[in-house]
């Protein structure tokens, strides 16, 4: 069965990094990822991000991935009355004629 699969063409956006690395010109601009890099080509980590990572690390009790349904406590919190207003009613404040889009989960 797997022998019938054909390789997909490379992603052109991801290929920008290779084009950038191969370009010998001075003053070139990397348009591939959209992150800040210093003069040495490094992406510095902000102090606030490092502090947040320490907090998150200290809070972790497992490296298990969350299920496809997401975090159960978060889902329970979103079931409150205010969540429906935020999810469904909020956009109508700015666009009164806007409809709601609900994907049919069986239409794959």
PDB file of N, CA and C in Angstrom:
ATOM      1  N   UNK A   1       0.814  -1.194   0.000  1.00  0.00           N
ATOM      2  CA  UNK A   1       0.000   0.000   0.000  1.00  0.00           C
ATOM      3  C   UNK A   1       0.863   1.266   0.000  1.00  0.00           C
ATOM      4  N   UNK A   2       1.891   1.320   0.829  1.00  0.00           N
ATOM      5  CA  UNK A   2       2.696   2.532   0.928  1.00  0.00           C
ATOM      6  C   UNK A   2       3.502   2.806  -0.336  1.00  0.00           C
ATOM      7  N   UNK A   3       3.751   1.788  -1.129  1.00  0.00           N
ATOM      8  CA  UNK A   3       4.514   2.013  -2.366  1.00  0.00           C
ATOM      9  C   UNK A   3       3.728   2.865  -3.357  1.00  0.00           C
ATOM     10  N   UNK A   4       2.425   3.030  -3.158  1.00  0.00           N
ATOM     11  CA  UNK A   4       1.602   3.850  -4.049  1.00  0.00           C
ATOM     12  C   UNK A   4       1.692   5.341  -3.749  1.00  0.00           C
ATOM     13  N   UNK A   5       2.242   5.694  -2.583  1.00  0.00           N
ATOM     14  CA  UNK A   5       2.374   7.099  -2.231  1.00  0.00           C
ATOM     15  C   UNK A   5       3.509   7.743  -3.016  1.00  0.00           C
ATOM     16  N   UNK A   6       3.261   8.925  -3.511  1.00  0.00           N
ATOM     17  CA  UNK A   6       4.274   9.680  -4.243  1.00  0.00           C
ATOM     18  C   UNK A   6       4.828  10.780  -3.331  1.00  0.00           C
ATOM     19  N   UNK A   7       6.123  11.056  -3.393  1.00  0.00           N
ATOM     20  CA  UNK A   7       6.655  12.144  -2.570  1.00  0.00           C
ATOM     21  C   UNK A   7       6.071  13.486  -3.004  1.00  0.00           C
ATOM     22  N   UNK A   8       5.815  14.329  -2.037  1.00  0.00           N
ATOM     23  CA  UNK A   8       5.287  15.658  -2.339  1.00  0.00           C
ATOM     24  C   UNK A   8       6.447  16.583  -2.672  1.00  0.00           C
ATOM     25  N   UNK A   9       6.203  17.602  -3.474  1.00  0.00           N
ATOM     26  CA  UNK A   9       7.287  18.545  -3.781  1.00  0.00           C
ATOM     27  C   UNK A   9       7.698  19.310  -2.529  1.00  0.00           C
ATOM     28  N   UNK A  10       8.945  19.760  -2.462  1.00  0.00           N
ATOM     29  CA  UNK A  10       9.401  20.505  -1.292  1.00  0.00           C
ATOM     30  C   UNK A  10       8.610  21.796  -1.113  1.00  0.00           C
ATOM     31  N   UNK A  11       8.437  22.177   0.131  1.00  0.00           N
ATOM     32  CA  UNK A  11       7.720  23.409   0.460  1.00  0.00           C
ATOM     33  C   UNK A  11       8.571  24.608   0.054  1.00  0.00           C
ATOM     34  N   UNK A  12       8.048  25.486  -0.801  1.00  0.00           N
ATOM     35  CA  UNK A  12       8.852  26.625  -1.257  1.00  0.00           C
ATOM     36  C   UNK A  12       9.217  27.597  -0.138  1.00  0.00           C
ATOM     37  N   UNK A  13       8.375  27.729   0.874  1.00  0.00           N
ATOM     38  CA  UNK A  13       8.688  28.641   1.971  1.00  0.00           C
ATOM     39  C   UNK A  13       9.877  28.095   2.769  1.00  0.00           C
ATOM     40  N   UNK A  14       9.866  26.802   3.044  1.00  0.00           N
ATOM     41  CA  UNK A  14      10.983  26.220   3.793  1.00  0.00           C
ATOM     42  C   UNK A  14      12.267  26.267   2.980  1.00  0.00           C
ATOM     43  N   UNK A  15      12.166  26.260   1.684  1.00  0.00           N
ATOM     44  CA  UNK A  15      13.334  26.347   0.829  1.00  0.00           C
ATOM     45  C   UNK A  15      13.998  27.708   0.847  1.00  0.00           C
ATOM     46  N   UNK A  16      13.293  28.721   1.352  1.00  0.00           N
ATOM     47  CA  UNK A  16      13.885  30.067   1.421  1.00  0.00           C
ATOM     48  C   UNK A  16      15.135  30.084   2.298  1.00  0.00           C
ATOM     49  N   UNK A  17      15.153  29.278   3.348  1.00  0.00           N
ATOM     50  CA  UNK A  17      16.327  29.225   4.217  1.00  0.00           C
ATOM     51  C   UNK A  17      17.552  28.738   3.480  1.00  0.00           C
ATOM     52  N   UNK A  18      17.374  27.750   2.623  1.00  0.00           N
ATOM     53  CA  UNK A  18      18.496  27.236   1.838  1.00  0.00           C
ATOM     54  C   UNK A  18      18.959  28.272   0.820  1.00  0.00           C
ATOM     55  N   UNK A  19      18.004  28.953   0.189  1.00  0.00           N
ATOM     56  CA  UNK A  19      18.373  30.005  -0.766  1.00  0.00           C
ATOM     57  C   UNK A  19      19.133  31.128  -0.066  1.00  0.00           C
ATOM     58  N   UNK A  20      18.666  31.497   1.131  1.00  0.00           N
ATOM     59  CA  UNK A  20      19.322  32.551   1.898  1.00  0.00           C
ATOM     60  C   UNK A  20      20.750  32.149   2.239  1.00  0.00           C
ATOM     61  N   UNK A  21      20.925  30.921   2.710  1.00  0.00           N
ATOM     62  CA  UNK A  21      22.267  30.459   3.097  1.00  0.00           C
ATOM     63  C   UNK A  21      23.205  30.412   1.899  1.00  0.00           C
ATOM     64  N   UNK A  22      22.683  30.105   0.718  1.00  0.00           N
ATOM     65  CA  UNK A  22      23.517  29.988  -0.474  1.00  0.00           C
ATOM     66  C   UNK A  22      23.809  31.333  -1.127  1.00  0.00           C
ATOM     67  N   UNK A  23      23.094  32.376  -0.745  1.00  0.00           N
ATOM     68  CA  UNK A  23      23.264  33.696  -1.358  1.00  0.00           C
ATOM     69  C   UNK A  23      24.490  34.385  -0.748  1.00  0.00           C
ATOM     70  N   UNK A  24      25.535  34.704  -1.553  1.00  0.00           N
ATOM     71  CA  UNK A  24      26.758  35.292  -1.012  1.00  0.00           C
ATOM     72  C   UNK A  24      26.696  36.813  -0.805  1.00  0.00           C
ATOM     73  N   UNK A  25      25.610  37.460  -1.183  1.00  0.00           N
ATOM     74  CA  UNK A  25      25.564  38.932  -1.121  1.00  0.00           C
ATOM     75  C   UNK A  25      25.555  39.454   0.309  1.00  0.00           C
ATOM     76  N   UNK A  26      26.200  40.604   0.500  1.00  0.00           N
ATOM     77  CA  UNK A  26      26.178  41.300   1.788  1.00  0.00           C
ATOM     78  C   UNK A  26      24.839  42.014   1.942  1.00  0.00           C
ATOM     79  N   UNK A  27      24.395  42.190   3.161  1.00  0.00           N
ATOM     80  CA  UNK A  27      23.186  42.963   3.423  1.00  0.00           C
ATOM     81  C   UNK A  27      21.896  42.263   3.038  1.00  0.00           C
ATOM     82  N   UNK A  28      21.937  40.977   2.811  1.00  0.00           N
ATOM     83  CA  UNK A  28      20.722  40.245   2.448  1.00  0.00           C
ATOM     84  C   UNK A  28      19.788  40.165   3.651  1.00  0.00           C
ATOM     85  N   UNK A  29      18.515  39.971   3.382  1.00  0.00           N
ATOM     86  CA  UNK A  29      17.493  39.898   4.431  1.00  0.00           C
ATOM     87  C   UNK A  29      16.839  38.526   4.361  1.00  0.00           C
ATOM     88  N   UNK A  30      16.796  37.844   5.497  1.00  0.00           N
ATOM     89  CA  UNK A  30      16.186  36.515   5.578  1.00  0.00           C
ATOM     90  C   UNK A  30      14.675  36.677   5.698  1.00  0.00           C
ATOM     91  N   UNK A  31      13.935  36.257   4.681  1.00  0.00           N
ATOM     92  CA  UNK A  31      12.483  36.357   4.680  1.00  0.00           C
ATOM     93  C   UNK A  31      11.803  35.030   5.011  1.00  0.00           C
ATOM     94  N   UNK A  32      12.581  34.059   5.431  1.00  0.00           N
ATOM     95  CA  UNK A  32      12.036  32.717   5.607  1.00  0.00           C
ATOM     96  C   UNK A  32      11.208  32.509   6.856  1.00  0.00           C
ATOM     97  N   UNK A  33      11.719  32.857   8.028  1.00  0.00           N
ATOM     98  CA  UNK A  33      11.051  32.491   9.259  1.00  0.00           C
ATOM     99  C   UNK A  33      10.366  33.670   9.927  1.00  0.00           C
ATOM    100  N   UNK A  34      10.911  34.842   9.830  1.00  0.00           N
ATOM    101  CA  UNK A  34      10.290  36.013  10.428  1.00  0.00           C
ATOM    102  C   UNK A  34      10.639  36.200  11.891  1.00  0.00           C
ATOM    103  N   UNK A  35      11.853  35.847  12.289  1.00  0.00           N
ATOM    104  CA  UNK A  35      12.307  36.076  13.654  1.00  0.00           C
ATOM    105  C   UNK A  35      13.502  37.010  13.620  1.00  0.00           C
ATOM    106  N   UNK A  36      13.703  37.733  14.708  1.00  0.00           N
ATOM    107  CA  UNK A  36      14.828  38.658  14.782  1.00  0.00           C
ATOM    108  C   UNK A  36      16.124  37.886  14.928  1.00  0.00           C
ATOM    109  N   UNK A  37      17.134  38.307  14.194  1.00  0.00           N
ATOM    110  CA  UNK A  37      18.478  37.740  14.327  1.00  0.00           C
ATOM    111  C   UNK A  37      19.458  38.893  14.501  1.00  0.00           C
ATOM    112  N   UNK A  38      20.443  38.677  15.358  1.00  0.00           N
ATOM    113  CA  UNK A  38      21.444  39.718  15.561  1.00  0.00           C
ATOM    114  C   UNK A  38      22.473  39.679  14.436  1.00  0.00           C
ATOM    115  N   UNK A  39      23.509  40.520  14.536  1.00  0.00           N
ATOM    116  CA  UNK A  39      24.509  40.630  13.475  1.00  0.00           C
ATOM    117  C   UNK A  39      25.268  39.323  13.249  1.00  0.00           C
ATOM    118  N   UNK A  40      25.298  38.458  14.270  1.00  0.00           N
ATOM    119  CA  UNK A  40      25.989  37.175  14.139  1.00  0.00           C
ATOM    120  C   UNK A  40      25.075  36.064  13.628  1.00  0.00           C
ATOM    121  N   UNK A  41      23.824  36.402  13.350  1.00  0.00           N
ATOM    122  CA  UNK A  41      22.887  35.410  12.851  1.00  0.00           C
ATOM    123  C   UNK A  41      22.196  34.601  13.930  1.00  0.00           C
ATOM    124  N   UNK A  42      22.365  34.999  15.183  1.00  0.00           N
ATOM    125  CA  UNK A  42      21.722  34.299  16.295  1.00  0.00           C
ATOM    126  C   UNK A  42      20.366  34.922  16.602  1.00  0.00           C
ATOM    127  N   UNK A  43      19.447  34.110  17.086  1.00  0.00           N
ATOM    128  CA  UNK A  43      18.149  34.606  17.527  1.00  0.00           C
ATOM    129  C   UNK A  43      18.196  34.683  19.044  1.00  0.00           C
ATOM    130  N   UNK A  44      18.333  35.883  19.600  1.00  0.00           N
ATOM    131  CA  UNK A  44      18.442  36.001  21.058  1.00  0.00           C
ATOM    132  C   UNK A  44      17.118  35.635  21.735  1.00  0.00           C
ATOM    133  N   UNK A  45      17.229  35.122  22.948  1.00  0.00           N
ATOM    134  CA  UNK A  45      16.050  34.779  23.737  1.00  0.00           C
ATOM    135  C   UNK A  45      15.855  35.881  24.771  1.00  0.00           C
ATOM    136  N   UNK A  46      14.673  36.491  24.768  1.00  0.00           N
ATOM    137  CA  UNK A  46      14.395  37.572  25.704  1.00  0.00           C
ATOM    138  C   UNK A  46      14.390  37.034  27.134  1.00  0.00           C
ATOM    139  N   UNK A  47      14.790  37.886  28.084  1.00  0.00           N
ATOM    140  CA  UNK A  47      14.844  37.494  29.495  1.00  0.00           C
ATOM    141  C   UNK A  47      13.469  37.044  29.982  1.00  0.00           C
ATOM    142  N   UNK A  48      12.412  37.706  29.548  1.00  0.00           N
ATOM    143  CA  UNK A  48      11.057  37.333  29.980  1.00  0.00           C
ATOM    144  C   UNK A  48      10.696  35.927  29.509  1.00  0.00           C
ATOM    145  N   UNK A  49      11.164  35.549  28.326  1.00  0.00           N
ATOM    146  CA  UNK A  49      10.891  34.210  27.802  1.00  0.00           C
ATOM    147  C   UNK A  49      11.639  33.174  28.631  1.00  0.00           C
ATOM    148  N   UNK A  50      12.887  33.464  28.968  1.00  0.00           N
ATOM    149  CA  UNK A  50      13.662  32.529  29.797  1.00  0.00           C
ATOM    150  C   UNK A  50      13.000  32.337  31.164  1.00  0.00           C
ATOM    151  N   UNK A  51      12.518  33.432  31.763  1.00  0.00           N
ATOM    152  CA  UNK A  51      11.843  33.328  33.060  1.00  0.00           C
ATOM    153  C   UNK A  51      10.561  32.506  32.939  1.00  0.00           C
ATOM    154  N   UNK A  52       9.808  32.718  31.853  1.00  0.00           N
ATOM    155  CA  UNK A  52       8.569  31.956  31.646  1.00  0.00           C
ATOM    156  C   UNK A  52       8.873  30.478  31.449  1.00  0.00           C
ATOM    157  N   UNK A  53       9.957  30.175  30.765  1.00  0.00           N
ATOM    158  CA  UNK A  53      10.332  28.772  30.561  1.00  0.00           C
ATOM    159  C   UNK A  53      10.663  28.090  31.888  1.00  0.00           C
ATOM    160  N   UNK A  54      11.307  28.817  32.790  1.00  0.00           N
ATOM    161  CA  UNK A  54      11.633  28.254  34.111  1.00  0.00           C
ATOM    162  C   UNK A  54      10.341  27.956  34.868  1.00  0.00           C
ATOM    163  N   UNK A  55       9.398  28.908  34.835  1.00  0.00           N
ATOM    164  CA  UNK A  55       8.119  28.699  35.517  1.00  0.00           C
ATOM    165  C   UNK A  55       7.401  27.483  34.939  1.00  0.00           C
ATOM    166  N   UNK A  56       7.344  27.395  33.609  1.00  0.00           N
ATOM    167  CA  UNK A  56       6.671  26.265  32.971  1.00  0.00           C
ATOM    168  C   UNK A  56       7.373  24.945  33.327  1.00  0.00           C
ATOM    169  N   UNK A  57       8.692  24.966  33.321  1.00  0.00           N
ATOM    170  CA  UNK A  57       9.453  23.754  33.664  1.00  0.00           C
ATOM    171  C   UNK A  57       9.141  23.311  35.088  1.00  0.00           C
ATOM    172  N   UNK A  58       9.093  24.257  36.013  1.00  0.00           N
ATOM    173  CA  UNK A  58       8.827  23.924  37.411  1.00  0.00           C
ATOM    174  C   UNK A  58       7.410  23.399  37.614  1.00  0.00           C
ATOM    175  N   UNK A  59       6.484  23.791  36.742  1.00  0.00           N
ATOM    176  CA  UNK A  59       5.087  23.356  36.864  1.00  0.00           C
ATOM    177  C   UNK A  59       4.844  21.989  36.218  1.00  0.00           C
ATOM    178  N   UNK A  60       5.725  21.555  35.342  1.00  0.00           N
ATOM    179  CA  UNK A  60       5.502  20.307  34.620  1.00  0.00           C
ATOM    180  C   UNK A  60       5.563  19.109  35.547  1.00  0.00           C
ATOM    181  N   UNK A  61       4.616  18.194  35.328  1.00  0.00           N
ATOM    182  CA  UNK A  61       4.631  16.939  36.062  1.00  0.00           C
ATOM    183  C   UNK A  61       4.794  15.751  35.123  1.00  0.00           C
ATOM    184  N   UNK A  62       4.720  16.005  33.811  1.00  0.00           N
ATOM    185  CA  UNK A  62       4.829  14.931  32.835  1.00  0.00           C
ATOM    186  C   UNK A  62       5.237  15.512  31.484  1.00  0.00           C
ATOM    187  N   UNK A  63       5.749  14.653  30.637  1.00  0.00           N
ATOM    188  CA  UNK A  63       6.058  15.048  29.261  1.00  0.00           C
ATOM    189  C   UNK A  63       5.059  14.419  28.287  1.00  0.00           C
ATOM    190  N   UNK A  64       3.973  13.886  28.824  1.00  0.00           N
ATOM    191  CA  UNK A  64       2.953  13.268  27.989  1.00  0.00           C
ATOM    192  C   UNK A  64       2.214  14.342  27.205  1.00  0.00           C
ATOM    193  N   UNK A  65       1.951  14.068  25.931  1.00  0.00           N
ATOM    194  CA  UNK A  65       1.189  15.002  25.107  1.00  0.00           C
ATOM    195  C   UNK A  65      -0.251  15.054  25.564  1.00  0.00           C
ATOM    196  N   UNK A  66      -0.880  16.195  25.382  1.00  0.00           N
ATOM    197  CA  UNK A  66      -2.308  16.326  25.660  1.00  0.00           C
ATOM    198  C   UNK A  66      -3.076  15.530  24.606  1.00  0.00           C
ATOM    199  N   UNK A  67      -4.262  15.031  24.946  1.00  0.00           N
ATOM    200  CA  UNK A  67      -5.062  14.310  23.953  1.00  0.00           C
ATOM    201  C   UNK A  67      -5.558  15.259  22.870  1.00  0.00           C
ATOM    202  N   UNK A  68      -6.064  14.698  21.782  1.00  0.00           N
ATOM    203  CA  UNK A  68      -6.552  15.524  20.674  1.00  0.00           C
ATOM    204  C   UNK A  68      -7.614  16.512  21.125  1.00  0.00           C
ATOM    205  N   UNK A  69      -8.384  16.150  22.127  1.00  0.00           N
ATOM    206  CA  UNK A  69      -9.434  17.038  22.628  1.00  0.00           C
ATOM    207  C   UNK A  69      -8.904  18.208  23.424  1.00  0.00           C
ATOM    208  N   UNK A  70      -7.606  18.224  23.731  1.00  0.00           N
ATOM    209  CA  UNK A  70      -7.016  19.324  24.478  1.00  0.00           C
ATOM    210  C   UNK A  70      -7.049  19.078  25.975  1.00  0.00           C
ATOM    211  N   UNK A  71      -6.753  20.101  26.731  1.00  0.00           N
ATOM    212  CA  UNK A  71      -6.705  20.027  28.174  1.00  0.00           C
ATOM    213  C   UNK A  71      -8.129  20.024  28.733  1.00  0.00           C
ATOM    214  N   UNK A  72      -8.465  18.990  29.493  1.00  0.00           N
ATOM    215  CA  UNK A  72      -9.835  18.843  29.988  1.00  0.00           C
ATOM    216  C   UNK A  72     -10.237  19.985  30.917  1.00  0.00           C
ATOM    217  N   UNK A  73      -9.331  20.434  31.777  1.00  0.00           N
ATOM    218  CA  UNK A  73      -9.646  21.541  32.687  1.00  0.00           C
ATOM    219  C   UNK A  73      -9.934  22.815  31.899  1.00  0.00           C
ATOM    220  N   UNK A  74      -9.176  23.055  30.832  1.00  0.00           N
ATOM    221  CA  UNK A  74      -9.418  24.230  30.001  1.00  0.00           C
ATOM    222  C   UNK A  74     -10.773  24.126  29.315  1.00  0.00           C
ATOM    223  N   UNK A  75     -11.087  22.941  28.779  1.00  0.00           N
ATOM    224  CA  UNK A  75     -12.388  22.758  28.122  1.00  0.00           C
ATOM    225  C   UNK A  75     -13.523  23.000  29.104  1.00  0.00           C
ATOM    226  N   UNK A  76     -13.373  22.492  30.338  1.00  0.00           N
ATOM    227  CA  UNK A  76     -14.413  22.696  31.347  1.00  0.00           C
ATOM    228  C   UNK A  76     -14.590  24.176  31.654  1.00  0.00           C
ATOM    229  N   UNK A  77     -13.489  24.897  31.756  1.00  0.00           N
ATOM    230  CA  UNK A  77     -13.567  26.332  32.033  1.00  0.00           C
ATOM    231  C   UNK A  77     -14.243  27.082  30.886  1.00  0.00           C
ATOM    232  N   UNK A  78     -14.032  26.635  29.666  1.00  0.00           N
ATOM    233  CA  UNK A  78     -14.623  27.295  28.499  1.00  0.00           C
ATOM    234  C   UNK A  78     -16.113  27.001  28.349  1.00  0.00           C
ATOM    235  N   UNK A  79     -16.618  26.059  29.121  1.00  0.00           N
ATOM    236  CA  UNK A  79     -18.039  25.728  29.031  1.00  0.00           C
ATOM    237  C   UNK A  79     -18.914  26.732  29.759  1.00  0.00           C
ATOM    238  N   UNK A  80     -18.315  27.691  30.459  1.00  0.00           N
ATOM    239  CA  UNK A  80     -19.094  28.684  31.201  1.00  0.00           C
ATOM    240  C   UNK A  80     -19.912  29.569  30.278  1.00  0.00           C
ATOM    241  N   UNK A  81     -20.850  30.283  30.849  1.00  0.00           N
ATOM    242  CA  UNK A  81     -21.767  31.121  30.056  1.00  0.00           C
ATOM    243  C   UNK A  81     -21.021  32.189  29.260  1.00  0.00           C
ATOM    244  N   UNK A  82     -19.986  32.751  29.840  1.00  0.00           N
ATOM    245  CA  UNK A  82     -19.253  33.808  29.144  1.00  0.00           C
ATOM    246  C   UNK A  82     -18.513  33.317  27.921  1.00  0.00           C
ATOM    247  N   UNK A  83     -18.148  32.031  27.916  1.00  0.00           N
ATOM    248  CA  UNK A  83     -17.383  31.529  26.783  1.00  0.00           C
ATOM    249  C   UNK A  83     -18.201  31.536  25.507  1.00  0.00           C
ATOM    250  N   UNK A  84     -19.481  31.211  25.580  1.00  0.00           N
ATOM    251  CA  UNK A  84     -20.308  31.226  24.370  1.00  0.00           C
ATOM    252  C   UNK A  84     -20.466  32.645  23.843  1.00  0.00           C
ATOM    253  N   UNK A  85     -20.559  33.594  24.750  1.00  0.00           N
ATOM    254  CA  UNK A  85     -20.659  34.995  24.323  1.00  0.00           C
ATOM    255  C   UNK A  85     -19.380  35.404  23.601  1.00  0.00           C
ATOM    256  N   UNK A  86     -18.253  34.997  24.137  1.00  0.00           N
ATOM    257  CA  UNK A  86     -16.983  35.354  23.515  1.00  0.00           C
ATOM    258  C   UNK A  86     -16.825  34.665  22.169  1.00  0.00           C
ATOM    259  N   UNK A  87     -17.199  33.402  22.088  1.00  0.00           N
ATOM    260  CA  UNK A  87     -16.983  32.632  20.865  1.00  0.00           C
ATOM    261  C   UNK A  87     -17.993  32.983  19.777  1.00  0.00           C
ATOM    262  N   UNK A  88     -19.245  33.211  20.165  1.00  0.00           N
ATOM    263  CA  UNK A  88     -20.289  33.380  19.152  1.00  0.00           C
ATOM    264  C   UNK A  88     -20.819  34.801  19.040  1.00  0.00           C
ATOM    265  N   UNK A  89     -20.899  35.494  20.146  1.00  0.00           N
ATOM    266  CA  UNK A  89     -21.519  36.813  20.115  1.00  0.00           C
ATOM    267  C   UNK A  89     -20.561  37.951  19.867  1.00  0.00           C
ATOM    268  N   UNK A  90     -19.315  37.775  20.264  1.00  0.00           N
ATOM    269  CA  UNK A  90     -18.344  38.858  20.152  1.00  0.00           C
ATOM    270  C   UNK A  90     -18.179  39.410  18.756  1.00  0.00           C
ATOM    271  N   UNK A  91     -17.993  38.555  17.748  1.00  0.00           N
ATOM    272  CA  UNK A  91     -17.807  39.079  16.390  1.00  0.00           C
ATOM    273  C   UNK A  91     -18.995  39.883  15.888  1.00  0.00           C
ATOM    274  N   UNK A  92     -20.179  39.595  16.386  1.00  0.00           N
ATOM    275  CA  UNK A  92     -21.365  40.321  15.916  1.00  0.00           C
ATOM    276  C   UNK A  92     -21.366  41.778  16.375  1.00  0.00           C
ATOM    277  N   UNK A  93     -20.607  42.080  17.419  1.00  0.00           N
ATOM    278  CA  UNK A  93     -20.518  43.478  17.851  1.00  0.00           C
ATOM    279  C   UNK A  93     -19.901  44.331  16.755  1.00  0.00           C
ATOM    280  N   UNK A  94     -18.929  43.775  16.053  1.00  0.00           N
ATOM    281  CA  UNK A  94     -18.226  44.507  15.009  1.00  0.00           C
ATOM    282  C   UNK A  94     -18.821  44.273  13.631  1.00  0.00           C
ATOM    283  N   UNK A  95     -19.432  43.127  13.437  1.00  0.00           N
ATOM    284  CA  UNK A  95     -20.019  42.758  12.147  1.00  0.00           C
ATOM    285  C   UNK A  95     -21.406  42.159  12.389  1.00  0.00           C
ATOM    286  N   UNK A  96     -22.436  43.011  12.566  1.00  0.00           N
ATOM    287  CA  UNK A  96     -23.770  42.512  12.919  1.00  0.00           C
ATOM    288  C   UNK A  96     -24.350  41.515  11.913  1.00  0.00           C
ATOM    289  N   UNK A  97     -23.952  41.597  10.657  1.00  0.00           N
ATOM    290  CA  UNK A  97     -24.499  40.694   9.646  1.00  0.00           C
ATOM    291  C   UNK A  97     -23.685  39.413   9.498  1.00  0.00           C
ATOM    292  N   UNK A  98     -22.665  39.258  10.320  1.00  0.00           N
ATOM    293  CA  UNK A  98     -21.795  38.086  10.194  1.00  0.00           C
ATOM    294  C   UNK A  98     -22.545  36.821  10.597  1.00  0.00           C
ATOM    295  N   UNK A  99     -22.286  35.776   9.862  1.00  0.00           N
ATOM    296  CA  UNK A  99     -22.849  34.481  10.210  1.00  0.00           C
ATOM    297  C   UNK A  99     -21.851  33.681  11.010  1.00  0.00           C
ATOM    298  N   UNK A 100     -22.247  32.504  11.418  1.00  0.00           N
ATOM    299  CA  UNK A 100     -21.334  31.609  12.126  1.00  0.00           C
ATOM    300  C   UNK A 100     -20.964  30.483  11.189  1.00  0.00           C
ATOM    301  N   UNK A 101     -19.738  30.043  11.283  1.00  0.00           N
ATOM    302  CA  UNK A 101     -19.276  28.911  10.477  1.00  0.00           C
ATOM    303  C   UNK A 101     -19.072  27.733  11.413  1.00  0.00           C
ATOM    304  N   UNK A 102     -19.739  26.647  11.094  1.00  0.00           N
ATOM    305  CA  UNK A 102     -19.538  25.417  11.862  1.00  0.00           C
ATOM    306  C   UNK A 102     -19.278  24.323  10.857  1.00  0.00           C
ATOM    307  N   UNK A 103     -18.095  23.746  10.937  1.00  0.00           N
ATOM    308  CA  UNK A 103     -17.686  22.727   9.988  1.00  0.00           C
ATOM    309  C   UNK A 103     -18.418  21.432  10.281  1.00  0.00           C
ATOM    310  N   UNK A 104     -18.864  20.765   9.242  1.00  0.00           N
ATOM    311  CA  UNK A 104     -19.490  19.462   9.382  1.00  0.00           C
ATOM    312  C   UNK A 104     -18.376  18.445   9.593  1.00  0.00           C
ATOM    313  N   UNK A 105     -18.282  17.848  10.805  1.00  0.00           N
ATOM    314  CA  UNK A 105     -17.158  16.955  11.075  1.00  0.00           C
ATOM    315  C   UNK A 105     -17.150  15.691  10.209  1.00  0.00           C
ATOM    316  N   UNK A 106     -18.250  15.396   9.548  1.00  0.00           N
ATOM    317  CA  UNK A 106     -18.262  14.204   8.700  1.00  0.00           C
ATOM    318  C   UNK A 106     -17.867  14.517   7.266  1.00  0.00           C
ATOM    319  N   UNK A 107     -17.700  15.795   6.944  1.00  0.00           N
ATOM    320  CA  UNK A 107     -17.357  16.185   5.567  1.00  0.00           C
ATOM    321  C   UNK A 107     -15.846  16.250   5.436  1.00  0.00           C
ATOM    322  N   UNK A 108     -15.227  15.136   5.193  1.00  0.00           N
ATOM    323  CA  UNK A 108     -13.762  15.111   5.070  1.00  0.00           C
ATOM    324  C   UNK A 108     -13.328  15.075   3.666  1.00  0.00           C
TER     325      UNK A 108
END
